[in-house]
C-alpha positions as a Markdown table, in Angstrom:
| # | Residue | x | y | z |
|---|---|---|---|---|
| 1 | Unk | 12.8 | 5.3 | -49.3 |
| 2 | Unk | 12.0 | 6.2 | -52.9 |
| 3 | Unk | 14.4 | 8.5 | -55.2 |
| 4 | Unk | 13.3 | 9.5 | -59.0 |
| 5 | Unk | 16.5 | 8.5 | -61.0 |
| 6 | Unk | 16.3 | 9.5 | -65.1 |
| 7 | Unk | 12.5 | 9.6 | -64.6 |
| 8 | Unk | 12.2 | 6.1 | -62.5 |
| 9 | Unk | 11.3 | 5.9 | -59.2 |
| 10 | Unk | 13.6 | 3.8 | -57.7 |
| 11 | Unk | 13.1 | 2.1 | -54.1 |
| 12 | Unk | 16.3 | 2.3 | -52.1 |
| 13 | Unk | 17.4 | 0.1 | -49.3 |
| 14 | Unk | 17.5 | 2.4 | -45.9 |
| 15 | Unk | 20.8 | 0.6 | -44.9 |
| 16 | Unk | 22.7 | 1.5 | -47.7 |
| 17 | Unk | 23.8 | 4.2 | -49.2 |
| 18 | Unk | 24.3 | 2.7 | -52.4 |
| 19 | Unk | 21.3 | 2.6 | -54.7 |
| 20 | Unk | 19.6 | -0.8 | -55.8 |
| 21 | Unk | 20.6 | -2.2 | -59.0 |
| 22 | Unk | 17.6 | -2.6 | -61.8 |
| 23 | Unk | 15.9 | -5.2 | -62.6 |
| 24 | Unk | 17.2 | -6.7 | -66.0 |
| 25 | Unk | 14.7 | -5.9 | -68.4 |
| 26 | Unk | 13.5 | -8.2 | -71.9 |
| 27 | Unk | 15.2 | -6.8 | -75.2 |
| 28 | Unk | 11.8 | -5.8 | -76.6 |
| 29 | Unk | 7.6 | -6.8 | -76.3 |
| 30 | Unk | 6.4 | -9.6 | -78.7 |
| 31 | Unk | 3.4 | -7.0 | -80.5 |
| 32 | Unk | 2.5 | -10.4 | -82.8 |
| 33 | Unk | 0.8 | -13.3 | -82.0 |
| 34 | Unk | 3.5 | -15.4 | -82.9 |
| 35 | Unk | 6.3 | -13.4 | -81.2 |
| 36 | Unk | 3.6 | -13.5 | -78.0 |
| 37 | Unk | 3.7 | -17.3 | -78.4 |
| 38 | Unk | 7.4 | -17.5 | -78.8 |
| 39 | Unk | 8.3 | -15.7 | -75.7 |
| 40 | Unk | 5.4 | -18.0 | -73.7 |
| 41 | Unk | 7.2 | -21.1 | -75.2 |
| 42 | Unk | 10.2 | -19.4 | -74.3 |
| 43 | Unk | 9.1 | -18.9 | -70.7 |
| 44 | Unk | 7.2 | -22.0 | -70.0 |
| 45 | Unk | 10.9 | -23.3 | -70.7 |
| 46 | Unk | 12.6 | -21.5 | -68.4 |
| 47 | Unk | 10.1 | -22.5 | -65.6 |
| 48 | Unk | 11.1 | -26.2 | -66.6 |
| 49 | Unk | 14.4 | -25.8 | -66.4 |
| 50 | Unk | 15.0 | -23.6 | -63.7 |
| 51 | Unk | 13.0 | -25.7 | -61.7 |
| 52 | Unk | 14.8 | -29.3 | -62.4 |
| 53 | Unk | 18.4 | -27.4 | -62.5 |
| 54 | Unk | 17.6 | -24.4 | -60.0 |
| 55 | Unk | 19.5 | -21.1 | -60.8 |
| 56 | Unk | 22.9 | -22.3 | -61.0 |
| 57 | Unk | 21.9 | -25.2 | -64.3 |
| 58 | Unk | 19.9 | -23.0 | -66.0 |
| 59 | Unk | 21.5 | -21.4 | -68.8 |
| 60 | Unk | 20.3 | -19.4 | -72.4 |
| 61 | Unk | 21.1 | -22.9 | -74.3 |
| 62 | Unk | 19.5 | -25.1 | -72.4 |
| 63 | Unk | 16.5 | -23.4 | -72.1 |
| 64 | Unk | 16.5 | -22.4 | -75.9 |
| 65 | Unk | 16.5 | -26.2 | -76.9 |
| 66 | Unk | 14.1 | -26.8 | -74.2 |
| 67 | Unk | 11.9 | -24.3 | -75.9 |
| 68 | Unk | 12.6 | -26.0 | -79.1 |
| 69 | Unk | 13.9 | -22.2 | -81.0 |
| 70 | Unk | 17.2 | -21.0 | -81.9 |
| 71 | Unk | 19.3 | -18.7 | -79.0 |
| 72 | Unk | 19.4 | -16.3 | -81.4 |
| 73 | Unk | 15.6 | -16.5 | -80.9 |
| 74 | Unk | 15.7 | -16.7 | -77.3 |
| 75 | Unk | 18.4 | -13.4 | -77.2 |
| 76 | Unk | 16.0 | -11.1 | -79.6 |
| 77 | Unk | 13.7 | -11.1 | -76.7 |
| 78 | Unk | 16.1 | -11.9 | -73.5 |
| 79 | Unk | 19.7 | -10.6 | -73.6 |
| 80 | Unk | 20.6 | -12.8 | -70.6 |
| 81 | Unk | 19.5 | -15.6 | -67.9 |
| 82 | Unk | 18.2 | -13.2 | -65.2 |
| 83 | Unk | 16.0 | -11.2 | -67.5 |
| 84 | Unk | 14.8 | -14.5 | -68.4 |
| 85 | Unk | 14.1 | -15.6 | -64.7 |
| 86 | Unk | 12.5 | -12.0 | -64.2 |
| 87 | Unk | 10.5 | -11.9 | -67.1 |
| 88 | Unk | 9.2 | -15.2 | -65.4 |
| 89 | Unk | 8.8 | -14.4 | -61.5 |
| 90 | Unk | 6.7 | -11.4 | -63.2 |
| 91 | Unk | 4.6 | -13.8 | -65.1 |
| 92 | Unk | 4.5 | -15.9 | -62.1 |
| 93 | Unk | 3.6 | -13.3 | -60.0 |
| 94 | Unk | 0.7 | -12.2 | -62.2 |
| 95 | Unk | -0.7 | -15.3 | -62.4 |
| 96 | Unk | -0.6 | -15.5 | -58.7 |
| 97 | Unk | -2.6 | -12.5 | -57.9 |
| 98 | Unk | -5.4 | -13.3 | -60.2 |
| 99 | Unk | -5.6 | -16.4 | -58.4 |
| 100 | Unk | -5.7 | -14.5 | -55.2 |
| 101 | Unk | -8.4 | -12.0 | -57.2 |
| 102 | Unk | -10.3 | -15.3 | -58.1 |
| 103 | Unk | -10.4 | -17.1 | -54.4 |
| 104 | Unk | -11.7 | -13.4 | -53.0 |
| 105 | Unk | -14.3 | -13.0 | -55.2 |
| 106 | Unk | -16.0 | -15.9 | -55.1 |
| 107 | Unk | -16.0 | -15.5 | -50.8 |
| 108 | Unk | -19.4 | -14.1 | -49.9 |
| 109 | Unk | -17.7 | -13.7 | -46.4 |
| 110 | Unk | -18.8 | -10.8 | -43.9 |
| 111 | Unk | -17.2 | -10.9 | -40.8 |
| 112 | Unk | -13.8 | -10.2 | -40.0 |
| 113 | Unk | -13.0 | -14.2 | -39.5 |
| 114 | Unk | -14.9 | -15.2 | -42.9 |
| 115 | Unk | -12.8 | -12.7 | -44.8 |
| 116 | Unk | -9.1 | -13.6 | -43.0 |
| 117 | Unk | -10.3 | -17.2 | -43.9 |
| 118 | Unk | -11.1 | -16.4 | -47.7 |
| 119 | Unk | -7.5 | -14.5 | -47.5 |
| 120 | Unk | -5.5 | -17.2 | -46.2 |
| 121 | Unk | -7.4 | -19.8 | -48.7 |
| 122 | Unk | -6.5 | -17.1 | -51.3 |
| 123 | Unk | -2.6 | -17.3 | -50.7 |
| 124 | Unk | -3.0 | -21.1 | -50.1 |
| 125 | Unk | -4.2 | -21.3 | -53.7 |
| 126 | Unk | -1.8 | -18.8 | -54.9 |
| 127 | Unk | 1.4 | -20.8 | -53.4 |
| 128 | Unk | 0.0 | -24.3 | -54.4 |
| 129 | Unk | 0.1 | -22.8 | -58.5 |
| 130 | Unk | 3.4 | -24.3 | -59.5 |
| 131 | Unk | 5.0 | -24.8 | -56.1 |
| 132 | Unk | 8.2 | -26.4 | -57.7 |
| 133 | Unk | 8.8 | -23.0 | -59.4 |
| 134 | Unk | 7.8 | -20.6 | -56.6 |
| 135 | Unk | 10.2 | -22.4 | -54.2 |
| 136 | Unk | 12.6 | -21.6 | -56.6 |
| 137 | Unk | 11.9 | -18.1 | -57.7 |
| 138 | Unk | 11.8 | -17.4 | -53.9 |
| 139 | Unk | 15.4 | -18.2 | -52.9 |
């Protein structure tokens, strides 16, 4: 069920009584191009590592030389690994979905069977967009 806790509507788990914990957030938004850029480098890092070390090898340093900025650069925009990774599975996730948008509106289907078969093309395409990294994000 949902409950609205300091103004955000949080999604509980109906088996427990205790309430989810929130998603670790980024330190602040890039507003310049070049911050933008950063945190994309930044990112596209992250998805390296995380998916040739999985969760367990990936840590701030690595994926700060990876990147090829300081940590200090890395922590004015991520305080920590798991805002990192969610920063990412968002970005992932986005990118998915306009695949998805993509495959379904180029399908000219009409009947019920033309447009489950433009779906399942859809999440076909949307799983085969860096499959390394969704496996990963997944577990």
């Amino acid at each position: 069920y949902q409950r609205r806790v300091h103004g955000i509507t949080r999604i509980e788990n109906s088996h427990s009584n205790r309430p989810m914990k929130s998603l670790p957030q980024p330190r602040k938004t890039p507003r310049q191009a070049r911050s933008q850029q950063t945190v994309e480098v930044i990112l596209e890092a992250t998805a390296r590592v995380l998916g040739e070390r999985g969760y367990a090898g990936t840590n701030t340093n690595v994926v700060a030389e990876r990147a090829g900025v300081s940590v200090g650069s890395l922590y004015q925009y991520f305080p920590n690994k798991d805002s990192l990774i969610t920063a990412l599975h968002e970005r992932h996730a986005g990118q998915m979905y306009g695949v998805i948008d993509e495959v379904l509106a180029a399908s000219r289907a009409r009947s019920l069977r033309g447009r489950v078969q433009a779906m399942v093309r859809a999440l076909l395409a949307a799983h085969a967009l860096y499959p390394a990294l969704h496996r990963v994000l997944e577990k």
